[in-house]
PDB file of C-alpha atoms in Angstrom:
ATOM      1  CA  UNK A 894     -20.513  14.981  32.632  1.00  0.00           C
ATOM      2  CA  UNK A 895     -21.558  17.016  29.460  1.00  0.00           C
ATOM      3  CA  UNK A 896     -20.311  14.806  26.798  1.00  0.00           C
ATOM      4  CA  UNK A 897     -18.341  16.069  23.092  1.00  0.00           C
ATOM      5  CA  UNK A 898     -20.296  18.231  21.614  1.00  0.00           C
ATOM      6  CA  UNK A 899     -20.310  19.097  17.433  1.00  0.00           C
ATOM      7  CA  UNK A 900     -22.218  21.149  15.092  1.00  0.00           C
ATOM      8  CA  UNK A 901     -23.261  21.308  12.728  1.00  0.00           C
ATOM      9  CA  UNK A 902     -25.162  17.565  12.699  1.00  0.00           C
ATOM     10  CA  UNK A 903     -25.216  17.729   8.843  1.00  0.00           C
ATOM     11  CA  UNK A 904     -23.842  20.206   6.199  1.00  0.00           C
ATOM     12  CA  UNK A 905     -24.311  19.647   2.469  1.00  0.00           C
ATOM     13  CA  UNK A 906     -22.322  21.769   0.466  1.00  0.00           C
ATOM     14  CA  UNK A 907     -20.961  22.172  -3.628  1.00  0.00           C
ATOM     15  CA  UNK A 908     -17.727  21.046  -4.792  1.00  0.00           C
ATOM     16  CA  UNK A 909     -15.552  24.215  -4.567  1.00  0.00           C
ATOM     17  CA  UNK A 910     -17.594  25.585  -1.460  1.00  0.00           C
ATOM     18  CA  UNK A 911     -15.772  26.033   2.200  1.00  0.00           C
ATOM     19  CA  UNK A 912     -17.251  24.439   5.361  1.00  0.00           C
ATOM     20  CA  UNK A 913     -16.120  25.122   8.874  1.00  0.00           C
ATOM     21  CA  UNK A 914     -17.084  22.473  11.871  1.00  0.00           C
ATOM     22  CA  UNK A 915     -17.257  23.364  15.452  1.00  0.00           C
ATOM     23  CA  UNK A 916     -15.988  20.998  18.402  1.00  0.00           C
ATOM     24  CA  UNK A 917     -16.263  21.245  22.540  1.00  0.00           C
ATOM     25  CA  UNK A 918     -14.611  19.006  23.677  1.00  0.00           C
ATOM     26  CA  UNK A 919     -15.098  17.542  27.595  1.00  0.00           C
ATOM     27  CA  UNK A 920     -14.751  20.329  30.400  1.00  0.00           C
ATOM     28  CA  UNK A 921     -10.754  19.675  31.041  1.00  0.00           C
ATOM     29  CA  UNK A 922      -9.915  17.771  28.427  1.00  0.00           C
ATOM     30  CA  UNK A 923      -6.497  18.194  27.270  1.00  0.00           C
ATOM     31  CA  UNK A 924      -6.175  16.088  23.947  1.00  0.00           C
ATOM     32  CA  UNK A 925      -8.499  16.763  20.950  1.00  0.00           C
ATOM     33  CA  UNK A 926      -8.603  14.815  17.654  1.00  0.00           C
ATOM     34  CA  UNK A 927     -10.097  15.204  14.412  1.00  0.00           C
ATOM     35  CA  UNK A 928     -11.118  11.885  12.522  1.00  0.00           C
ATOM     36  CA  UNK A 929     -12.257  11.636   9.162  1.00  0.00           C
ATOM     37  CA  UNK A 930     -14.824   8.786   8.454  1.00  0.00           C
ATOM     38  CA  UNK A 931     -15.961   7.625   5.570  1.00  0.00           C
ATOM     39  CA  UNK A 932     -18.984   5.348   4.855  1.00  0.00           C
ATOM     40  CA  UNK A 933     -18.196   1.761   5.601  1.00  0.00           C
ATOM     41  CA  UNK A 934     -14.432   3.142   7.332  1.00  0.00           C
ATOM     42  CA  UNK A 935     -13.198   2.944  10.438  1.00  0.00           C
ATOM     43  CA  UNK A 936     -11.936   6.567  11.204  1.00  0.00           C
ATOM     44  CA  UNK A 937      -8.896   8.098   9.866  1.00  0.00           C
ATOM     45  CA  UNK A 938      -6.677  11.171  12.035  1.00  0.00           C
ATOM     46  CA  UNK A 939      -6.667  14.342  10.482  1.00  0.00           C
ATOM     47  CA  UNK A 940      -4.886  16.136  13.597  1.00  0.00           C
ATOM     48  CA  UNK A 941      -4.287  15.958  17.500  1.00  0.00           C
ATOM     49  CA  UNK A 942      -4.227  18.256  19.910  1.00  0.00           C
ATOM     50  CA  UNK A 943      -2.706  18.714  23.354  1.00  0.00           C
ATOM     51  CA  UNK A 944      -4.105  22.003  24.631  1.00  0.00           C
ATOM     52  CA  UNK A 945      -3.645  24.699  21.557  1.00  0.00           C
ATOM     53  CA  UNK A 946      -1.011  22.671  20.426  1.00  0.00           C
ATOM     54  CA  UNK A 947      -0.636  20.064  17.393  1.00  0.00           C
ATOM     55  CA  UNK A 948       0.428  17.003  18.166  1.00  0.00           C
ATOM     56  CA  UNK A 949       0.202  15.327  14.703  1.00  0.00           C
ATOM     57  CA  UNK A 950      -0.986  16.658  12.020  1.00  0.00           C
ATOM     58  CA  UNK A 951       0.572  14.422   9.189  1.00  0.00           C
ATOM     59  CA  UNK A 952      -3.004  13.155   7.398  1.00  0.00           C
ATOM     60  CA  UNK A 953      -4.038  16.450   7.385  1.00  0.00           C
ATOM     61  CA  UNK A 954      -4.515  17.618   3.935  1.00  0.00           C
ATOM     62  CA  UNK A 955      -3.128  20.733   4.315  1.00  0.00           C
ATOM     63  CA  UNK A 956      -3.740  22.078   0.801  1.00  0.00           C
ATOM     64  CA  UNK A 957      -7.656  22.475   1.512  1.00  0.00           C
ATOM     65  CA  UNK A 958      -8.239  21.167   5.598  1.00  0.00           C
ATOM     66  CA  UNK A 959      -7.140  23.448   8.414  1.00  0.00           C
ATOM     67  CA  UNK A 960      -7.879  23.375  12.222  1.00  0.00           C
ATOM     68  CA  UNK A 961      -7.138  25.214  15.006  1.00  0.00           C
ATOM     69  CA  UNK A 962      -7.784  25.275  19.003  1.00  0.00           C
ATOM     70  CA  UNK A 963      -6.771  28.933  19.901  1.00  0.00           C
ATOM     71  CA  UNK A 964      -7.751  28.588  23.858  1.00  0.00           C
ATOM     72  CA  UNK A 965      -7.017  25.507  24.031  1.00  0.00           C
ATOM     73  CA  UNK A 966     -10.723  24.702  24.396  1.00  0.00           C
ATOM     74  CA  UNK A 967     -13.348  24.414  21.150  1.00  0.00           C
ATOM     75  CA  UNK A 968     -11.631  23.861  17.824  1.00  0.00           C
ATOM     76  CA  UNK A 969     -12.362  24.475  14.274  1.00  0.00           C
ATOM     77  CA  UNK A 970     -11.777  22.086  11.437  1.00  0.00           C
ATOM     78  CA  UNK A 971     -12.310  24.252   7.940  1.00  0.00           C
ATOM     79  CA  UNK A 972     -12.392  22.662   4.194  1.00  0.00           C
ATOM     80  CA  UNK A 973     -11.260  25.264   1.322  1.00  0.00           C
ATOM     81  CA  UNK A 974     -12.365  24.380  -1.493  1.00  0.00           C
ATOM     82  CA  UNK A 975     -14.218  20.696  -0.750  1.00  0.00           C
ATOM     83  CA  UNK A 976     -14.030  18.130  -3.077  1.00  0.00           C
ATOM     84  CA  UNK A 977     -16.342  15.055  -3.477  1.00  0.00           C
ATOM     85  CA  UNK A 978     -14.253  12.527  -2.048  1.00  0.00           C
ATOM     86  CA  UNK A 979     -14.582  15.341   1.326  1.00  0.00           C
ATOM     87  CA  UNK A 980     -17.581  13.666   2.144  1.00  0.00           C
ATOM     88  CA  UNK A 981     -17.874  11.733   5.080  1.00  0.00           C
ATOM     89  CA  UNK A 982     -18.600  11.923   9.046  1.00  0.00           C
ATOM     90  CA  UNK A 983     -15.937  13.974  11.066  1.00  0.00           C
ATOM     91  CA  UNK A 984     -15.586  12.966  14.726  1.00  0.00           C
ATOM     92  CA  UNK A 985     -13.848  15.102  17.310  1.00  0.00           C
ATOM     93  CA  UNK A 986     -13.037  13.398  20.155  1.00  0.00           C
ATOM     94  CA  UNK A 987     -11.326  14.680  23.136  1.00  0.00           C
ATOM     95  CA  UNK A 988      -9.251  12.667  26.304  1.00  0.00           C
ATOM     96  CA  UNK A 989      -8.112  14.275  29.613  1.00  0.00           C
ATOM     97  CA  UNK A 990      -4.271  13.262  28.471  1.00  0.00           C
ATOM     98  CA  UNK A 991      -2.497  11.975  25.729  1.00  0.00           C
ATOM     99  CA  UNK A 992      -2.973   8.025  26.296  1.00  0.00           C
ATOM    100  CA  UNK A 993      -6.442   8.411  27.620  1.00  0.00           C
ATOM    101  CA  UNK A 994      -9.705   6.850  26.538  1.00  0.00           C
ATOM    102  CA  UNK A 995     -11.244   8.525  23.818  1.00  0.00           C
ATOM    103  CA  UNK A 996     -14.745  10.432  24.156  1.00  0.00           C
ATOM    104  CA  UNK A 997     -16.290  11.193  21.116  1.00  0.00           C
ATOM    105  CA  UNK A 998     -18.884  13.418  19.410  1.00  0.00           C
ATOM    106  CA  UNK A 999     -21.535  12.387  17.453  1.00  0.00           C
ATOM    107  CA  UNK A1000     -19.861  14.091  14.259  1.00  0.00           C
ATOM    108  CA  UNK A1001     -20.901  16.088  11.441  1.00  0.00           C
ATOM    109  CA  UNK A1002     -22.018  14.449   8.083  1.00  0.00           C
ATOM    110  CA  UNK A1003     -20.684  16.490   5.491  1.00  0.00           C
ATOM    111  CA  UNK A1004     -22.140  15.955   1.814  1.00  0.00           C
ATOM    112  CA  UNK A1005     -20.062  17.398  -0.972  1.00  0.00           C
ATOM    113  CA  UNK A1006     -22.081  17.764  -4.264  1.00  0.00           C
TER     114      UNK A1006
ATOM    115  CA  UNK B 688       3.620  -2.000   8.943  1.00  0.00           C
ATOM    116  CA  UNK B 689       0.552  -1.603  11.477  1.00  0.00           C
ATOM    117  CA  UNK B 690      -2.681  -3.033  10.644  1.00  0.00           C
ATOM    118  CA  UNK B 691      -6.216  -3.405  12.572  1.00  0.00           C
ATOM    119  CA  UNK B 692      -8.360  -6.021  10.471  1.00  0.00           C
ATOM    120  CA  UNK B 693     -12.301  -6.838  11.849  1.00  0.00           C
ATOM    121  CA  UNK B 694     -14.278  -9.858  10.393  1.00  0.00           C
ATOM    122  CA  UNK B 695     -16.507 -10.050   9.210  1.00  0.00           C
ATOM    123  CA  UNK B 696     -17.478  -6.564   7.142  1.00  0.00           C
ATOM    124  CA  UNK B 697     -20.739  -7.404   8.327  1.00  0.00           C
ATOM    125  CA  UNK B 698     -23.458 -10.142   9.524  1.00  0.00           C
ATOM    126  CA  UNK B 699     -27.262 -10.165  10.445  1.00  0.00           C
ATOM    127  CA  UNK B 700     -28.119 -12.389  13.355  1.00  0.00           C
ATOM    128  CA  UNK B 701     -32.006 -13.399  14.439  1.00  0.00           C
ATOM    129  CA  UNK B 702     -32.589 -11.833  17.704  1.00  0.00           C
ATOM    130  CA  UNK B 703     -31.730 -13.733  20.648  1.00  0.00           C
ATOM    131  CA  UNK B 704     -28.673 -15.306  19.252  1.00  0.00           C
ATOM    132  CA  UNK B 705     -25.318 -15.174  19.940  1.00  0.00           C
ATOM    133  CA  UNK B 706     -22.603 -13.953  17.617  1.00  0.00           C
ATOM    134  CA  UNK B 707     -18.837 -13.114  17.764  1.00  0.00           C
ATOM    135  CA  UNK B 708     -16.856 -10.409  15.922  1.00  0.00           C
ATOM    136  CA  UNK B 709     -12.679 -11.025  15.238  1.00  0.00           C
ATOM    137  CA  UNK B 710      -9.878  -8.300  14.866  1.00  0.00           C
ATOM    138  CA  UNK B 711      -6.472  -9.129  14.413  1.00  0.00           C
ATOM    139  CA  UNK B 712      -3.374  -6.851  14.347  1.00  0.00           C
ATOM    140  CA  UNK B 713      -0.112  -6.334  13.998  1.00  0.00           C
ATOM    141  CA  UNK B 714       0.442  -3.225  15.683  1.00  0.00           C
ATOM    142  CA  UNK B 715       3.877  -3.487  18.036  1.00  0.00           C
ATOM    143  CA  UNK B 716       5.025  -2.410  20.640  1.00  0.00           C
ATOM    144  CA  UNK B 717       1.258  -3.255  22.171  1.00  0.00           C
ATOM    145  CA  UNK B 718      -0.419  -1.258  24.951  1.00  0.00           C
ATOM    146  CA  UNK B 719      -3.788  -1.782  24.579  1.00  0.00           C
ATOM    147  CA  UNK B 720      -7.009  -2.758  22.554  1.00  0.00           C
ATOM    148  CA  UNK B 721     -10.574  -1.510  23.007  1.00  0.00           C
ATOM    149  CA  UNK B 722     -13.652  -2.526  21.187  1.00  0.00           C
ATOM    150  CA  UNK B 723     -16.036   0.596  20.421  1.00  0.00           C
ATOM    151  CA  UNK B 724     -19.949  -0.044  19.529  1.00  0.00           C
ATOM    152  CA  UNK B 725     -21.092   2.860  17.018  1.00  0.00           C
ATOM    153  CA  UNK B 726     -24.566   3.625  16.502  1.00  0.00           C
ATOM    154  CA  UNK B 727     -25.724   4.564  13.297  1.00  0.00           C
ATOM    155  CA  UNK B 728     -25.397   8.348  13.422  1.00  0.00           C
ATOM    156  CA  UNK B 729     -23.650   8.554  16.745  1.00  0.00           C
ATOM    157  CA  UNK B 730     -20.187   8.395  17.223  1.00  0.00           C
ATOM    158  CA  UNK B 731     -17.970   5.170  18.861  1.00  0.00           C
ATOM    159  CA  UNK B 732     -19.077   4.385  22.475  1.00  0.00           C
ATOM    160  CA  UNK B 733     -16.339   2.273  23.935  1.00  0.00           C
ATOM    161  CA  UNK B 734     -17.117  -1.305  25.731  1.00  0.00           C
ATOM    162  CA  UNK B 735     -13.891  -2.850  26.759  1.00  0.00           C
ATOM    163  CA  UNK B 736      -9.939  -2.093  27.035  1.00  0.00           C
ATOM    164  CA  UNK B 737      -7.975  -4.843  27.245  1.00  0.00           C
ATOM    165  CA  UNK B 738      -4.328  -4.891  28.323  1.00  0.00           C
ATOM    166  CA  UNK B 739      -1.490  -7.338  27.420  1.00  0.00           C
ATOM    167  CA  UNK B 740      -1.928  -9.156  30.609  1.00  0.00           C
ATOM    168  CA  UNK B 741      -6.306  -9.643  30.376  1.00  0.00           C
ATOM    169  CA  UNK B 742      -7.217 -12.544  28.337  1.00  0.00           C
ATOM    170  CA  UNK B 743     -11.503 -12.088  28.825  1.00  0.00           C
ATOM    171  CA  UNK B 744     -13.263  -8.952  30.212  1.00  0.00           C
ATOM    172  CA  UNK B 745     -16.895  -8.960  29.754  1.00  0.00           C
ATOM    173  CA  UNK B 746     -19.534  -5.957  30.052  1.00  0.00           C
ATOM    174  CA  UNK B 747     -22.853  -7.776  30.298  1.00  0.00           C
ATOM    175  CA  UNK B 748     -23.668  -9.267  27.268  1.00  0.00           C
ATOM    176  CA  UNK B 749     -20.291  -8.349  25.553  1.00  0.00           C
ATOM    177  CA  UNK B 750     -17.218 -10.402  26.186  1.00  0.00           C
ATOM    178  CA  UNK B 751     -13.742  -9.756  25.013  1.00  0.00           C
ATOM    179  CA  UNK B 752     -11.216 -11.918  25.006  1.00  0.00           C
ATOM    180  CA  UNK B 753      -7.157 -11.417  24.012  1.00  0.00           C
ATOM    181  CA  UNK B 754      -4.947 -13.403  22.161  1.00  0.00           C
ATOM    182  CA  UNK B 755      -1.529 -10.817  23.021  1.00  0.00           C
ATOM    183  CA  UNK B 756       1.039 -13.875  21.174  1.00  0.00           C
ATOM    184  CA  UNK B 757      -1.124 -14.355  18.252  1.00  0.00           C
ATOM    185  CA  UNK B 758      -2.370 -10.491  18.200  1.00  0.00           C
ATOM    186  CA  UNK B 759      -6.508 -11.698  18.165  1.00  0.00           C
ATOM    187  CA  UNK B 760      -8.813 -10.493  19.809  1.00  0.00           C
ATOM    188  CA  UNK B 761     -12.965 -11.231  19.566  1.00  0.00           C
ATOM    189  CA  UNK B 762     -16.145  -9.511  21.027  1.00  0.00           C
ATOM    190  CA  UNK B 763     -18.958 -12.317  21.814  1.00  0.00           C
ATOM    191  CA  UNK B 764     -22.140 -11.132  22.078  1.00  0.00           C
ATOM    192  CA  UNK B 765     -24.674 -12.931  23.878  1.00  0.00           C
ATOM    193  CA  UNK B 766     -28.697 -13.632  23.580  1.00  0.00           C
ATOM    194  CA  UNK B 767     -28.432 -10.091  20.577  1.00  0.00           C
ATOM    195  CA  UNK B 768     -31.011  -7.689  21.198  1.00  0.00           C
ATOM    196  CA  UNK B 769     -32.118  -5.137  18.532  1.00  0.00           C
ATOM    197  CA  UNK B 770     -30.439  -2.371  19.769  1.00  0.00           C
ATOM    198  CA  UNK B 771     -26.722  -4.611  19.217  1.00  0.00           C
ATOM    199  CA  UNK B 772     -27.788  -3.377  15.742  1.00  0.00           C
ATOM    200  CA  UNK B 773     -24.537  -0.556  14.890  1.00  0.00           C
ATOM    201  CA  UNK B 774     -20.784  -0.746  13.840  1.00  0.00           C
ATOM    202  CA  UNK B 775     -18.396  -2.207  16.239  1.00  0.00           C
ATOM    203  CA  UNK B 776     -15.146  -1.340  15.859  1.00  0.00           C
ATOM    204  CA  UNK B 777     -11.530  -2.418  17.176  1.00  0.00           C
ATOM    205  CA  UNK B 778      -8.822   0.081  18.196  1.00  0.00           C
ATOM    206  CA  UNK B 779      -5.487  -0.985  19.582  1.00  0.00           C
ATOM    207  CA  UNK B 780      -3.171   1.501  21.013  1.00  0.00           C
ATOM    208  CA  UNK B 781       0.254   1.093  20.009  1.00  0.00           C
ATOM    209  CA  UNK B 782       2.803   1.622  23.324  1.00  0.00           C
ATOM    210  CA  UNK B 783       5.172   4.602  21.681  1.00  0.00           C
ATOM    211  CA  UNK B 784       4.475   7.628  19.661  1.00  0.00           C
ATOM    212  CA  UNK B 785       1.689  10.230  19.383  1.00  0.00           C
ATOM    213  CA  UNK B 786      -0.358   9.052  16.757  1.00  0.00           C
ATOM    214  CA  UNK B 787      -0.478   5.899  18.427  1.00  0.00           C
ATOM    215  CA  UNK B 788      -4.141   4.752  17.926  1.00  0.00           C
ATOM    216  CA  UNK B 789      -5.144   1.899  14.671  1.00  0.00           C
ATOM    217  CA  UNK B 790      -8.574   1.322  13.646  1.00  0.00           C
ATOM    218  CA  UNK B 791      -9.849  -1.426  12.178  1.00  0.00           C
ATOM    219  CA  UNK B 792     -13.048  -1.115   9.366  1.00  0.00           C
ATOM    220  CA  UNK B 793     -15.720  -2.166  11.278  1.00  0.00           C
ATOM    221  CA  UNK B 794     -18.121  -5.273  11.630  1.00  0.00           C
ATOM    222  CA  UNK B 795     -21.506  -3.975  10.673  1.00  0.00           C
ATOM    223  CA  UNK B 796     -23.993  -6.197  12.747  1.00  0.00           C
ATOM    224  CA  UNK B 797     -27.447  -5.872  12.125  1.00  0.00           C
ATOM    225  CA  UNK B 798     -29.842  -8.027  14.391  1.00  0.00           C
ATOM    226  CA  UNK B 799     -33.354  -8.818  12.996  1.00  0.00           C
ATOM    227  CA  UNK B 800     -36.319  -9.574  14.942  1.00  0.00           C
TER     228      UNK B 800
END
């Protein structure tokens, strides 16, 4: 089984700059998440989704951070405009249902500058 | 208010020796609790679930136990190898809602030769 998959590995961007990350989850896996991790953190939801659907989205900040799963399928987390304290690791992670174990990616290490 | 807190933040062990890692919560209702190892880099790689009614579950040289009244739990590791080296981290499920997943910070073990 073809595990979570994310790209970039590592972005480094300037305050003010967008970023977009890319996430597949699990063949058949209904429930993604974003996480937000920062160094020395355990990892903090941004949003969850069942199918193309948000679940929560309530530590999102919406002002800058968007995300979307259109088929249901890969996702999108974008950052407009980053800020400093945007850097960290974000994790996607997908499950088959809601309560499931967690699978996760090996996330993207975004440096703000 | 729902809380996942690991101890220690971190600890270096001589290879070969045995070491344990703590998390305590108060996340309620409880459904479950798994310990995740993270590698540096990589994303969390689960190791146990435990459920109200397990007390120990081991997977070879890792053994979790569960406290459900007082809300402990601890990962034991046993004769450390190198590779133990990463960021193990405690999640417990809470048994209602959709964001229903608390992470604790992290125990940063590193294991020296």
């Amino acid at each position: 089984e073809a595990g979570v998959a994310q790209s970039p590995r590592y972005k480094i961007i300037e305050k003010r700059q967008s970023v977009a990350f890319w996430c597949n989850p699990i063949s058949g896996h209904a429930t993604l998440y974003w996480y937000q991790q920062i160094l020395g953190q355990g990892p903090k939801l941004l949003i969850q989704f069942q199918n193309n659907g948000v679940v929560d989205d309530s530590q999102l900040p919406k002002d800058r951070f968007s995300a979307e799963r259109l088929k249901g399928v890969d996702s999108t987390l974008k950052i407009q405009p980053a800020k400093l304290e945007d850097s960290a690791v974000y994790l996607c992670a997908s499950s088959s249902q809601l309560n499931s174990p967690l699978h996760f990616g090996n996330g993207t290490r975004l440096t703000v500058t | 208010k729902n809380q996942v807190e690991q101890s220690p933040q971190s600890l270096i062990i001589l290879e070969g020796k045995n070491c344990t890692l703590q998390c305590n919560y108060t996340v309620s209702p409880f459904s479950n609790l798994r310990w995740y190892k993270q590698d540096t880099g990589r994303g969390p790689v689960s190791l146990t679930i435990m459920t109200f009614s397990e007390n120990t579950k081991s997977n070879g040289r890792y053994t979790a136990t569960l406290d459900a009244d007082t809300k402990q739990s601890s990962l034991h590791i046993t004769a450390s190898q190198l590779s133990d080296s990463a960021s193990y981290i405690c999640v417990v499920r809470k048994g209602s809602g959709a964001n229903n997943l608390f992470f604790g910070t992290g125990t940063r073990l590193t294991v020296i030769p």
